[in-house]
Coordinates of C-alpha atoms in Angstrom, one line a residue:
Chain A
M1 CA -27.2 108.8 217.7
S2 CA -30.1 106.7 216.7
T3 CA -31.8 104.3 219.0
V4 CA -33.4 101.4 217.2
N5 CA -35.3 98.2 218.0
V6 CA -33.7 95.1 216.5
R7 CA -35.8 92.0 216.0
I8 CA -33.7 88.9 216.7
P9 CA -34.3 85.7 214.6
A10 CA -34.9 82.5 216.6
P11 CA -31.5 81.0 215.9
L12 CA -29.7 84.0 217.5
R13 CA -31.9 84.3 220.6
S14 CA -29.5 82.1 222.6
H15 CA -27.2 85.2 222.5
T16 CA -29.9 87.6 223.8
G17 CA -31.2 85.4 226.7
G18 CA -34.1 84.4 224.6
A19 CA -35.2 87.9 223.8
A20 CA -36.9 88.4 220.4
E21 CA -36.2 92.1 220.3
V22 CA -33.4 94.2 221.8
V23 CA -32.7 97.9 221.8
A24 CA -29.4 99.2 220.4
T25 CA -27.9 102.5 219.4
G26 CA -25.9 103.6 216.3
N27 CA -26.3 105.7 213.1
T28 CA -25.6 102.7 210.8
L29 CA -26.4 99.0 210.9
R30 CA -22.7 98.3 211.4
A31 CA -22.7 100.6 214.5
V32 CA -25.9 99.0 215.8
I33 CA -24.4 95.4 215.4
E34 CA -21.3 96.5 217.2
D35 CA -23.3 98.0 220.0
M36 CA -25.3 94.7 220.3
G37 CA -22.1 92.7 220.2
A38 CA -20.8 94.7 223.1
R39 CA -23.7 93.7 225.2
H40 CA -24.6 90.2 223.9
D41 CA -21.6 88.0 223.7
G42 CA -21.1 86.2 220.3
L43 CA -24.0 88.0 218.6
A44 CA -21.9 90.2 216.3
Q45 CA -19.9 87.2 215.2
R46 CA -23.0 85.4 214.1
I47 CA -24.1 88.3 211.9
L48 CA -20.7 89.5 210.5
T49 CA -17.9 87.6 208.9
P50 CA -14.4 87.9 210.5
E51 CA -13.7 90.5 207.7
G52 CA -16.6 92.6 208.9
E53 CA -19.0 91.7 206.0
L54 CA -22.7 90.7 206.4
R55 CA -22.9 86.9 206.4
P56 CA -24.6 85.5 203.3
Y57 CA -27.5 84.0 205.2
V58 CA -28.5 87.3 206.9
N59 CA -31.1 89.5 205.3
V60 CA -31.9 92.9 206.8
F61 CA -35.2 94.7 206.8
V62 CA -35.6 98.3 208.1
D63 CA -39.2 99.4 208.8
G64 CA -40.4 96.5 206.6
D65 CA -38.2 97.3 203.6
R66 CA -35.4 95.0 202.7
L67 CA -31.9 96.6 202.5
Q68 CA -30.0 95.6 199.5
G69 CA -26.7 96.5 197.9
D70 CA -23.0 96.5 198.9
D71 CA -23.4 99.2 201.5
V72 CA -26.1 97.6 203.6
L73 CA -24.0 97.9 206.7
D74 CA -23.3 101.6 206.2
Q75 CA -26.7 103.0 205.3
P76 CA -28.0 105.5 207.8
L77 CA -30.6 104.4 210.3
R78 CA -33.3 106.8 211.6
D79 CA -34.0 107.1 215.3
G80 CA -36.8 104.7 216.3
A81 CA -36.4 102.4 213.3
V82 CA -37.3 98.7 213.6
V83 CA -34.5 96.5 212.2
S84 CA -35.3 92.9 211.4
L85 CA -32.6 90.4 210.9
V86 CA -34.1 87.6 208.8
P87 CA -32.5 84.3 208.0
A88 CA -32.0 83.6 204.3
V89 CA -33.2 80.1 204.4
A90 CA -31.6 78.4 201.5
G91 CA -29.5 75.5 200.4
G92 CA -30.1 72.5 198.3
A93 CA -28.3 69.6 196.7
G94 CA -26.3 71.9 194.5
R95 CA -24.8 70.9 191.2
A96 CA -22.7 67.9 191.8
R97 CA -19.7 69.3 189.9
D98 CA -19.8 72.6 191.7
E99 CA -20.2 70.9 195.0
R100 CA -17.2 68.7 194.4
L101 CA -15.1 71.6 193.3
D102 CA -16.1 73.7 196.3
A103 CA -15.1 70.8 198.6
L104 CA -11.9 70.2 196.7
R105 CA -10.9 73.9 196.8
Q106 CA -11.2 73.7 200.5
S107 CA -9.0 70.7 200.9
I108 CA -6.4 71.0 198.1
S109 CA -3.7 73.6 198.2
E110 CA -3.6 75.7 195.1
V111 CA -0.5 77.6 193.9
T112 CA 0.0 80.1 191.1
P113 CA 2.0 79.1 188.1
G114 CA 4.8 81.4 189.3
E115 CA 4.9 79.6 192.7
A116 CA 4.7 76.3 190.9
R117 CA 7.8 77.3 188.8
A118 CA 9.7 78.2 192.0
L119 CA 8.7 74.9 193.7
Q120 CA 9.8 73.1 190.6
G121 CA 13.2 74.8 191.0
Q122 CA 13.3 73.4 194.6
G123 CA 12.8 69.9 193.4
A124 CA 9.0 69.6 193.2
V125 CA 7.7 67.4 190.4
L126 CA 5.3 69.2 188.0
I127 CA 2.9 66.8 186.3
D128 CA 1.0 67.8 183.2
I129 CA -2.1 65.7 183.4
R130 CA -3.7 66.9 180.1
E131 CA -4.5 64.8 177.1
Q132 CA -1.8 64.2 174.5
E133 CA -3.5 66.5 171.9
E134 CA -3.4 69.3 174.5
I135 CA 0.2 68.8 175.4
A136 CA 1.2 68.8 171.8
A137 CA 0.5 72.5 171.7
G138 CA 2.9 73.1 174.6
S139 CA 3.8 72.1 178.1
P140 CA 5.7 73.6 180.9
E141 CA 9.4 72.9 180.8
G142 CA 10.5 70.0 182.8
A143 CA 6.9 68.7 183.3
L144 CA 6.2 65.0 183.4
H145 CA 3.4 64.0 181.0
L146 CA 1.1 61.6 182.8
G147 CA -2.4 61.6 181.4
R148 CA -5.2 61.7 183.9
G149 CA -6.3 58.3 182.8
Y150 CA -3.2 56.5 183.9
L151 CA -2.0 58.9 186.6
E152 CA -2.7 56.6 189.5
L153 CA -1.2 53.6 187.8
R154 CA 2.1 55.3 186.8
I155 CA 2.8 58.0 189.3
E156 CA 4.6 55.6 191.7
D157 CA 7.1 54.6 189.0
E158 CA 7.8 58.2 188.2
V159 CA 7.7 59.6 191.7
P160 CA 8.4 56.8 194.2
D161 CA 9.0 59.2 197.2
L162 CA 5.6 60.1 198.8
E163 CA 7.3 63.0 200.6
K164 CA 8.3 64.7 197.4
P165 CA 6.2 67.8 196.6
V166 CA 4.0 67.2 193.6
L167 CA 2.3 69.8 191.4
T168 CA -0.6 68.9 189.1
L169 CA -1.4 71.0 186.1
C170 CA -4.2 71.0 183.5
S171 CA -5.4 73.6 181.1
G172 CA -7.5 75.7 183.5
G173 CA -6.9 74.4 187.0
V174 CA -10.0 72.2 187.5
R175 CA -9.0 68.8 186.4
S176 CA -5.7 69.3 188.3
L177 CA -7.8 69.6 191.5
F178 CA -9.3 66.1 190.9
A179 CA -5.9 64.7 190.1
A180 CA -4.4 66.3 193.2
E181 CA -7.0 64.7 195.3
D182 CA -6.3 61.3 193.8
L183 CA -2.6 61.7 194.5
R184 CA -3.3 62.6 198.0
R185 CA -5.3 59.4 198.3
L186 CA -2.4 57.5 197.1
G187 CA -0.3 58.9 200.0
Y188 CA 1.5 61.9 198.5
R189 CA 1.7 64.3 201.3
H190 CA 2.6 67.5 199.6
V191 CA 0.3 68.0 196.6
H192 CA -0.6 71.3 195.0
S193 CA -2.8 72.1 192.1
V194 CA -1.6 74.9 189.7
A195 CA -4.4 77.4 189.7
G196 CA -5.3 78.6 186.2
G197 CA -3.4 75.7 184.7
F198 CA -1.3 75.9 181.5
N199 CA -3.4 78.9 180.2
R200 CA -2.3 81.0 183.1
W201 CA 1.2 79.5 182.9
K202 CA 1.6 80.9 179.4
D203 CA -0.1 84.2 180.3
E204 CA 2.5 84.7 183.0
G205 CA 5.3 84.2 180.4
L206 CA 6.7 81.2 182.1
P207 CA 8.8 78.8 180.0
F208 CA 7.2 76.0 178.0
S209 CA 8.1 73.9 175.0
M210 CA 6.4 71.8 172.4
P211 CA 7.2 68.3 173.3
R212 CA 8.0 65.8 170.6
M213 CA 5.2 63.3 170.5
L214 CA 3.9 60.2 168.7
D215 CA 1.4 60.8 166.0
A216 CA -2.0 59.1 166.2
A217 CA -1.0 56.1 164.0
A218 CA 2.1 55.4 166.1
R219 CA 0.0 55.9 169.2
E220 CA -2.3 53.2 168.0
R221 CA 0.4 50.9 166.7
Y222 CA 2.4 51.0 170.0
S223 CA -0.5 51.4 172.4
R224 CA 0.6 48.2 174.3
H225 CA 4.0 49.7 174.8
L226 CA 2.6 53.1 175.8
L227 CA 0.7 51.4 178.6
M228 CA 4.0 50.2 180.2
P229 CA 5.7 52.6 182.4
E230 CA 9.1 51.1 181.4
V231 CA 8.4 52.1 177.8
G232 CA 5.8 54.8 177.6
E233 CA 5.9 57.6 175.0
K234 CA 9.4 58.5 176.0
G235 CA 10.7 55.0 175.6
Q236 CA 8.8 54.5 172.3
L237 CA 10.4 57.7 170.9
R238 CA 13.7 56.4 172.0
L239 CA 13.1 53.1 170.2
M240 CA 12.1 55.0 167.1
D241 CA 15.4 56.9 167.3
S242 CA 17.4 53.8 167.7
R243 CA 19.6 52.0 165.2
V244 CA 20.2 48.3 165.5
L245 CA 22.5 46.3 163.2
L246 CA 21.5 42.7 162.6
V247 CA 24.5 40.7 161.4
G248 CA 22.9 37.9 159.6
A249 CA 19.3 37.5 158.3
G250 CA 19.2 33.8 159.2
G251 CA 17.8 31.8 162.0
L252 CA 18.6 34.4 164.8
G253 CA 18.3 37.5 162.6
S254 CA 14.8 36.5 161.3
P255 CA 12.8 36.7 164.6
A256 CA 15.0 39.6 165.7
A257 CA 14.2 41.6 162.5
L258 CA 10.5 40.9 162.7
Y259 CA 10.1 41.7 166.4
L260 CA 12.4 44.7 166.5
A261 CA 10.6 46.1 163.6
A262 CA 7.3 45.4 165.2
A263 CA 8.5 47.1 168.4
G264 CA 9.3 50.2 166.4
V265 CA 13.1 50.3 166.4
G266 CA 13.6 53.1 163.9
T267 CA 16.5 51.8 161.8
L268 CA 17.4 48.2 161.2
G269 CA 20.7 47.5 159.4
I270 CA 20.9 44.0 157.9
V271 CA 24.2 42.5 157.0
D272 CA 23.9 39.5 154.8
H273 CA 25.4 38.5 151.5
D274 CA 23.6 35.2 151.1
V275 CA 20.5 34.2 149.2
V276 CA 17.3 32.5 150.5
E277 CA 17.4 28.8 150.1
R278 CA 14.4 26.5 150.6
S279 CA 16.3 24.7 153.5
N280 CA 16.4 28.1 155.3
L281 CA 12.6 28.3 155.6
Q282 CA 12.5 25.7 158.4
R283 CA 13.6 28.4 160.8
Q284 CA 14.3 31.7 159.0
V285 CA 10.8 33.0 159.3
V286 CA 11.6 36.5 157.9
H287 CA 11.8 34.9 154.4
A288 CA 9.1 33.2 152.4
D289 CA 8.8 30.5 149.9
D290 CA 8.2 32.8 146.9
R291 CA 11.4 34.6 147.8
V292 CA 13.7 31.6 147.5
G293 CA 16.7 32.7 145.4
Q294 CA 16.4 36.3 146.4
A295 CA 19.1 38.1 148.4
K296 CA 18.4 37.5 152.1
A297 CA 18.9 41.1 153.0
E298 CA 16.3 42.2 150.4
S299 CA 13.9 39.4 151.4
A300 CA 14.2 40.5 155.1
R301 CA 13.5 44.1 154.1
T302 CA 10.3 43.0 152.2
A303 CA 9.0 41.3 155.4
V304 CA 9.9 44.2 157.6
R305 CA 8.2 46.7 155.4
A306 CA 5.1 44.6 155.3
L307 CA 5.0 44.5 159.0
N308 CA 6.0 48.1 159.8
P309 CA 6.6 50.5 157.0
D310 CA 7.9 53.1 159.3
V311 CA 11.1 51.2 160.0
R312 CA 14.0 52.3 157.9
V313 CA 16.0 49.3 156.6
E314 CA 19.6 49.7 155.6
L315 CA 21.0 46.9 153.6
H316 CA 24.6 45.8 153.7
Q317 CA 24.8 43.0 151.1
V318 CA 28.4 42.2 151.8
H319 CA 30.3 39.5 153.6
L320 CA 31.3 41.1 156.9
E321 CA 35.1 41.2 157.1
S322 CA 37.9 43.2 158.6
G323 CA 38.0 45.4 155.6
N324 CA 34.4 46.7 155.8
V325 CA 33.4 46.3 159.4
D326 CA 34.7 49.7 160.4
T327 CA 32.6 51.4 157.8
I328 CA 29.4 49.5 158.8
F329 CA 29.4 49.4 162.6
P330 CA 29.8 53.1 163.5
G331 CA 26.4 54.8 163.9
Y332 CA 24.6 51.8 165.3
D333 CA 23.5 51.6 168.9
V334 CA 23.5 47.9 169.3
I335 CA 25.0 45.0 167.3
L336 CA 22.9 41.8 167.2
D337 CA 25.1 38.9 166.4
G338 CA 23.1 36.4 164.3
T339 CA 26.0 34.7 162.7
D340 CA 26.5 30.9 162.5
N341 CA 30.3 30.9 162.3
F342 CA 33.2 31.7 164.5
A343 CA 35.2 33.8 162.1
T344 CA 32.4 36.4 162.0
R345 CA 31.6 36.1 165.7
Y346 CA 35.2 37.0 166.6
L347 CA 35.2 39.8 164.1
I348 CA 31.9 41.2 165.6
N349 CA 33.4 40.9 169.1
D350 CA 36.5 42.7 168.2
A351 CA 34.7 45.5 166.2
C352 CA 32.3 46.0 169.1
I353 CA 35.2 46.5 171.4
K354 CA 36.9 48.9 169.0
H355 CA 33.7 51.0 168.6
G356 CA 32.5 50.6 172.2
L357 CA 29.2 49.0 171.2
P358 CA 27.2 46.4 173.0
N359 CA 27.3 43.0 171.3
V360 CA 24.1 41.0 171.8
H361 CA 25.3 37.5 171.3
G362 CA 23.3 34.4 170.4
A363 CA 24.2 31.0 169.2
V364 CA 22.4 27.7 168.6
F365 CA 23.4 24.1 168.2
R366 CA 20.8 21.3 167.6
F367 CA 18.7 21.6 170.8
E368 CA 20.8 24.1 172.7
G369 CA 21.1 27.8 172.6
Q370 CA 23.0 30.5 174.4
V371 CA 22.6 34.2 174.8
S372 CA 24.7 37.0 176.4
V373 CA 25.6 40.6 176.1
F374 CA 29.2 41.3 175.6
W375 CA 29.9 44.9 176.5
P376 CA 33.3 45.9 177.9
A377 CA 32.5 49.6 177.2
R378 CA 29.3 49.5 179.4
P379 CA 29.4 52.8 181.3
G380 CA 30.1 52.2 185.0
E381 CA 29.8 48.4 184.9
P382 CA 31.9 47.0 182.1
G383 CA 31.3 43.4 181.2
P384 CA 33.5 40.7 179.6
C385 CA 33.9 40.2 175.9
Y386 CA 33.6 37.0 174.0
R387 CA 37.3 36.6 174.1
C388 CA 37.4 36.8 177.8
L389 CA 35.6 33.4 177.6
F390 CA 37.0 32.0 174.5
P391 CA 40.3 33.7 173.6
E392 CA 40.6 31.9 170.3
P393 CA 38.2 30.1 168.0
P394 CA 38.0 26.3 168.3
P395 CA 39.5 24.1 165.6
P396 CA 37.2 23.7 162.6
E397 CA 36.4 20.0 163.4
L398 CA 34.9 21.1 166.8
A399 CA 33.0 24.0 165.4
P400 CA 30.4 22.8 163.0
S401 CA 27.9 25.3 161.6
C402 CA 24.1 24.7 161.4
A403 CA 24.5 23.5 157.9
E404 CA 26.7 20.7 159.2
A405 CA 25.2 19.9 162.6
G406 CA 21.5 20.6 162.1
V407 CA 19.3 22.6 164.4
L408 CA 15.7 22.4 165.7
G409 CA 13.8 24.9 163.7
V410 CA 12.1 26.6 166.6
L411 CA 15.3 27.0 168.6
P412 CA 16.8 30.0 166.8
G413 CA 13.4 31.6 167.2
I414 CA 13.7 31.4 171.0
V415 CA 17.3 32.5 171.1
G416 CA 16.8 35.3 168.5
L417 CA 13.9 36.6 170.6
L418 CA 15.9 36.5 173.8
Q419 CA 18.5 38.6 171.9
S420 CA 15.7 40.9 170.8
V421 CA 14.6 41.4 174.4
E422 CA 18.1 42.2 175.5
T423 CA 18.4 44.7 172.6
I424 CA 15.2 46.4 173.6
K425 CA 16.4 46.6 177.2
L426 CA 19.6 48.2 176.1
L427 CA 17.9 50.7 173.9
L428 CA 15.4 51.6 176.7
R429 CA 18.2 51.5 179.3
T430 CA 15.9 49.5 181.5
G431 CA 16.2 46.2 183.4
E432 CA 19.3 44.1 183.9
P433 CA 21.1 43.2 180.7
L434 CA 22.8 39.8 180.4
V435 CA 26.2 41.5 180.8
G436 CA 28.6 39.1 182.5
R437 CA 26.1 36.3 182.3
L438 CA 25.7 33.6 179.8
L439 CA 22.2 32.1 179.5
F440 CA 21.9 28.6 178.3
Y441 CA 18.7 27.0 177.0
D442 CA 18.5 23.3 176.8
A443 CA 15.4 22.6 174.7
L444 CA 15.4 18.8 175.3
G445 CA 15.6 19.2 179.0
G446 CA 13.4 22.2 179.1
R447 CA 15.9 24.1 181.2
F448 CA 17.4 27.5 181.3
T449 CA 20.7 27.8 183.2
E450 CA 22.9 30.8 183.8
M451 CA 26.6 31.1 184.1
R452 CA 28.4 34.1 185.5
M453 CA 31.3 35.3 183.5
E454 CA 34.1 37.6 184.7
R455 CA 36.3 39.9 182.6
D456 CA 39.7 38.6 181.9
P457 CA 42.0 41.2 183.2
E458 CA 44.6 40.0 180.7
C459 CA 42.2 40.0 177.7
P460 CA 44.3 41.1 174.8
Y461 CA 41.3 43.0 173.4
C462 CA 39.2 44.4 176.2
A463 CA 41.5 44.6 179.2
E464 CA 41.9 48.1 180.8
G465 CA 44.5 50.1 179.0
V466 CA 45.1 47.7 176.2
E467 CA 45.5 49.1 172.7
F468 CA 43.3 47.6 170.1
P469 CA 45.5 44.9 168.5
G470 CA 43.7 44.9 165.1
Y471 CA 41.5 42.3 163.4
I472 CA 42.4 38.7 162.8
D473 CA 41.2 37.0 159.7
Y474 CA 40.1 33.6 160.9
Q475 CA 38.3 32.9 157.7
G476 CA 41.1 30.9 156.3
F477 CA 41.4 28.5 159.2
C478 CA 37.9 28.3 160.7
G479 CA 35.0 26.0 160.0
A480 CA 32.7 28.7 158.7
Chain B
M1 CA -25.2 62.3 219.5
R2 CA -28.1 64.7 220.0
T3 CA -31.7 63.7 219.4
L4 CA -34.5 65.5 217.7
G5 CA -38.2 64.8 218.3
L6 CA -40.3 64.7 215.2
E7 CA -44.1 64.5 215.1
A8 CA -45.4 61.9 212.7
A9 CA -47.7 64.4 211.1
A10 CA -44.8 66.7 210.4
L11 CA -42.9 63.9 208.7
Q12 CA -46.0 63.0 206.7
C13 CA -46.4 66.6 205.5
M14 CA -42.8 66.8 204.3
L15 CA -43.0 63.4 202.5
E16 CA -46.1 64.4 200.6
R17 CA -44.8 67.8 199.6
A18 CA -41.4 66.4 198.5
T19 CA -43.1 63.6 196.5
A20 CA -45.4 66.1 194.8
L21 CA -42.7 68.5 193.8
Y22 CA -40.3 65.8 192.5
P23 CA -37.9 66.3 190.6
Q24 CA -37.8 69.8 192.2
E25 CA -36.6 70.4 195.7
A26 CA -39.3 71.0 198.2
C27 CA -38.7 73.2 201.3
G28 CA -40.3 74.7 204.4
L29 CA -39.8 75.7 208.0
L30 CA -39.9 73.6 211.2
V31 CA -42.0 74.9 214.1
G32 CA -41.7 73.7 217.7
R33 CA -39.1 74.2 220.4
A34 CA -35.5 73.4 220.8
G35 CA -35.0 69.6 220.3
R36 CA -38.5 69.0 219.1
V37 CA -40.3 69.6 215.8
E38 CA -44.0 69.8 216.2
Q39 CA -45.1 71.0 212.8
A40 CA -43.6 71.2 209.3
L41 CA -44.7 74.1 207.2
T42 CA -44.3 74.2 203.4
C43 CA -42.9 77.2 201.7
L44 CA -42.6 78.3 198.0
N45 CA -39.2 77.4 196.6
R46 CA -37.9 80.7 195.1
A47 CA -34.6 79.3 193.9
T48 CA -33.7 80.0 190.3
D49 CA -33.0 76.3 189.6
R50 CA -35.3 74.4 191.8
R51 CA -33.9 71.0 190.8
V52 CA -30.7 71.7 192.6
G53 CA -31.5 74.3 195.3
Y54 CA -34.1 75.9 197.5
L55 CA -34.7 79.4 198.8
I56 CA -37.3 80.7 201.1
D57 CA -38.1 84.3 200.5
P58 CA -37.1 86.5 203.5
E59 CA -40.5 88.2 203.4
D60 CA -42.2 84.8 203.5
Y61 CA -40.1 83.9 206.4
L62 CA -40.9 87.2 208.3
H63 CA -44.6 86.6 207.7
I64 CA -44.5 83.0 208.9
E65 CA -42.3 83.8 211.9
Q66 CA -44.8 86.5 213.0
Q67 CA -47.7 84.1 212.7
V68 CA -45.9 81.4 214.6
A69 CA -44.9 83.9 217.3
N70 CA -48.5 85.0 217.7
A71 CA -49.4 81.4 218.4
G72 CA -46.8 81.3 221.1
R73 CA -44.4 79.0 219.2
Q74 CA -41.2 79.5 217.3
V75 CA -39.4 78.5 214.1
V76 CA -36.7 76.0 215.0
G77 CA -35.3 75.1 211.7
A78 CA -35.9 74.3 208.0
W79 CA -36.4 71.3 205.9
H80 CA -35.9 70.5 202.2
S81 CA -35.6 67.6 199.9
H82 CA -32.7 66.3 197.7
P83 CA -34.7 64.7 194.8
H84 CA -31.5 63.3 193.3
G85 CA -29.5 62.4 196.3
D86 CA -29.1 61.3 199.8
A87 CA -30.4 63.1 202.9
V88 CA -26.9 64.5 203.6
P89 CA -26.2 68.2 203.7
S90 CA -24.4 69.5 200.6
E91 CA -21.7 72.1 200.6
T92 CA -24.3 74.7 199.6
D93 CA -26.3 73.6 202.6
R94 CA -23.3 74.0 204.9
Q95 CA -22.4 77.4 203.6
L96 CA -25.9 78.8 204.1
A97 CA -26.8 77.1 207.4
W98 CA -27.7 78.9 210.6
P99 CA -26.0 77.7 213.8
D100 CA -28.3 75.9 216.3
W101 CA -31.1 75.4 213.8
H102 CA -32.4 72.0 213.0
Y103 CA -32.2 71.0 209.4
L104 CA -34.2 68.1 208.1
I105 CA -33.3 66.7 204.7
L106 CA -35.3 64.1 202.7
G107 CA -33.3 61.9 200.4
F108 CA -34.7 60.1 197.4
R109 CA -34.3 56.7 195.7
G110 CA -35.9 57.0 192.3
R111 CA -39.0 59.1 192.4
L112 CA -39.9 58.6 196.1
P113 CA -38.3 60.0 199.3
S114 CA -36.6 57.1 201.0
Q115 CA -34.9 58.7 204.0
C116 CA -35.2 61.6 206.4
R117 CA -32.2 62.7 208.4
A118 CA -31.7 65.6 210.9
W119 CA -28.6 67.8 211.1
I120 CA -27.4 70.7 213.2
L121 CA -24.5 73.0 212.5
N122 CA -21.7 72.7 215.1
E123 CA -19.1 75.4 214.5
S124 CA -18.7 75.0 210.7
A125 CA -19.6 71.3 210.3
F126 CA -22.9 69.5 210.3
E127 CA -23.6 66.9 213.0
E128 CA -26.3 64.4 212.6
E129 CA -29.2 64.2 215.2
I130 CA -31.1 61.1 215.9
I131 CA -34.7 61.4 215.0
Q132 CA -37.2 60.2 217.6
P133 CA -40.9 60.1 217.4

């Protein structure tokens, strides 16, 4: 057994009663430290880590030579050796990034991709915070795509419950640490960063998919939509997959065609058999002076293509009637009623009931307009149909068309756009549609009023259990 | 909060050295007794990247400690500068700190040191000490 003299550095002398040197026994440094520890309370803990390793700030000299290597603690000591414990005096500002990461790793919980997958199975929300181009090459199944740039702005819409466990994932596990910290600042109490990120997720053979995404041009075109949590990429893709039928390319159909095309509705069907007249141009803004005489459906297609060439336009240059409505309506998601006559309005109502489609209704008369959504087939909350309010068309002398009564040119713009808003809401499945409510606009008074409408339980067309009674051709006796 | 006495000459020595070595970190040892720094010694900074770290060679330390002991005094801590930041211990500082030692840090604004603060490790966290003349 060797007996050695150990020189104690100043910071440790409080453990040796102020002594700068103590005598200890042991054949290795480890044994010597343990021997000192037995006699000087707390000394060994200052030199060794809890795992029994030499602390990083302790250098050891034996007889003037510095001991180096992994086995410093186990190198043999000769009897009578002088052991000096020397503080490694070091530190410094450090690299800001490394500093931050070190601090983050101490405060943010990290989980492996496998653990993340298991937590996901238990209800945790996995958020892929990478950029769109990175996500395009694959993303974990079931992951939410919330780019780092908008994470804080959107997370509360996606995950309103602050108690819900949230997992952040990036490509390598660094950016997700920063994101996790931000989420914790927002109040999320159970946040974990996925160590190794998506690279390790793939390496571990965990499931991922190539998400369908907007291309760069679409991303630019719809950027204002993408900023909105109610639309976002998912909503925009949904709009692009949607099919809307505009019945009429007139005063109501004009603003609807333009704005729905601009919004990126993928397919617009246009039913119109008429031609553009100069008197239409006072309000039918989808047409143009140099297209007077052209078929309205084709003129509308020209304007839509000029605005957004990605929109598919399907033309139905026919007069909508009971004989063709069943071949035109199926396949569309929403029918936008832009007609100016009761015969077609009832036909649209009846066909929408038959095919279970929402009917976005609009009508104008001089300075007044009205909008509603008739949708008896609405899942969960069925609304009334047009017939629940007006079972039969009025007599022709009480139902003049625009051609007969006149209309303020701006008014169909407003009503057609209210219809467009309702259409978009239905397609995105967001907000409160005007189902069971009729919205009146009095342009002269500058007033909107709303009337609640109930379903008619005896409605011959939409009441529960009623068999579709067939179409009625009002054309012959209605003031169209 | 604990206090730490600091001789004006010691502060002057650190400020001059830190200014001269900007944008690199300056470093050295503090000599005195517990609770009071009587002298600041300058040391060579042996760190690989001296803009973001400092390292006093253990052999330099041994040599200085011996000389200080021969004069009947003791090393009570270390000082260094943060040429690009505040006089607040970094995570690196914390990980490499000795318990019960006084750490003086000089922070910079622009090219000149603008603050000097004292810290002491309590368990695993730094606590600030109030500097007194």
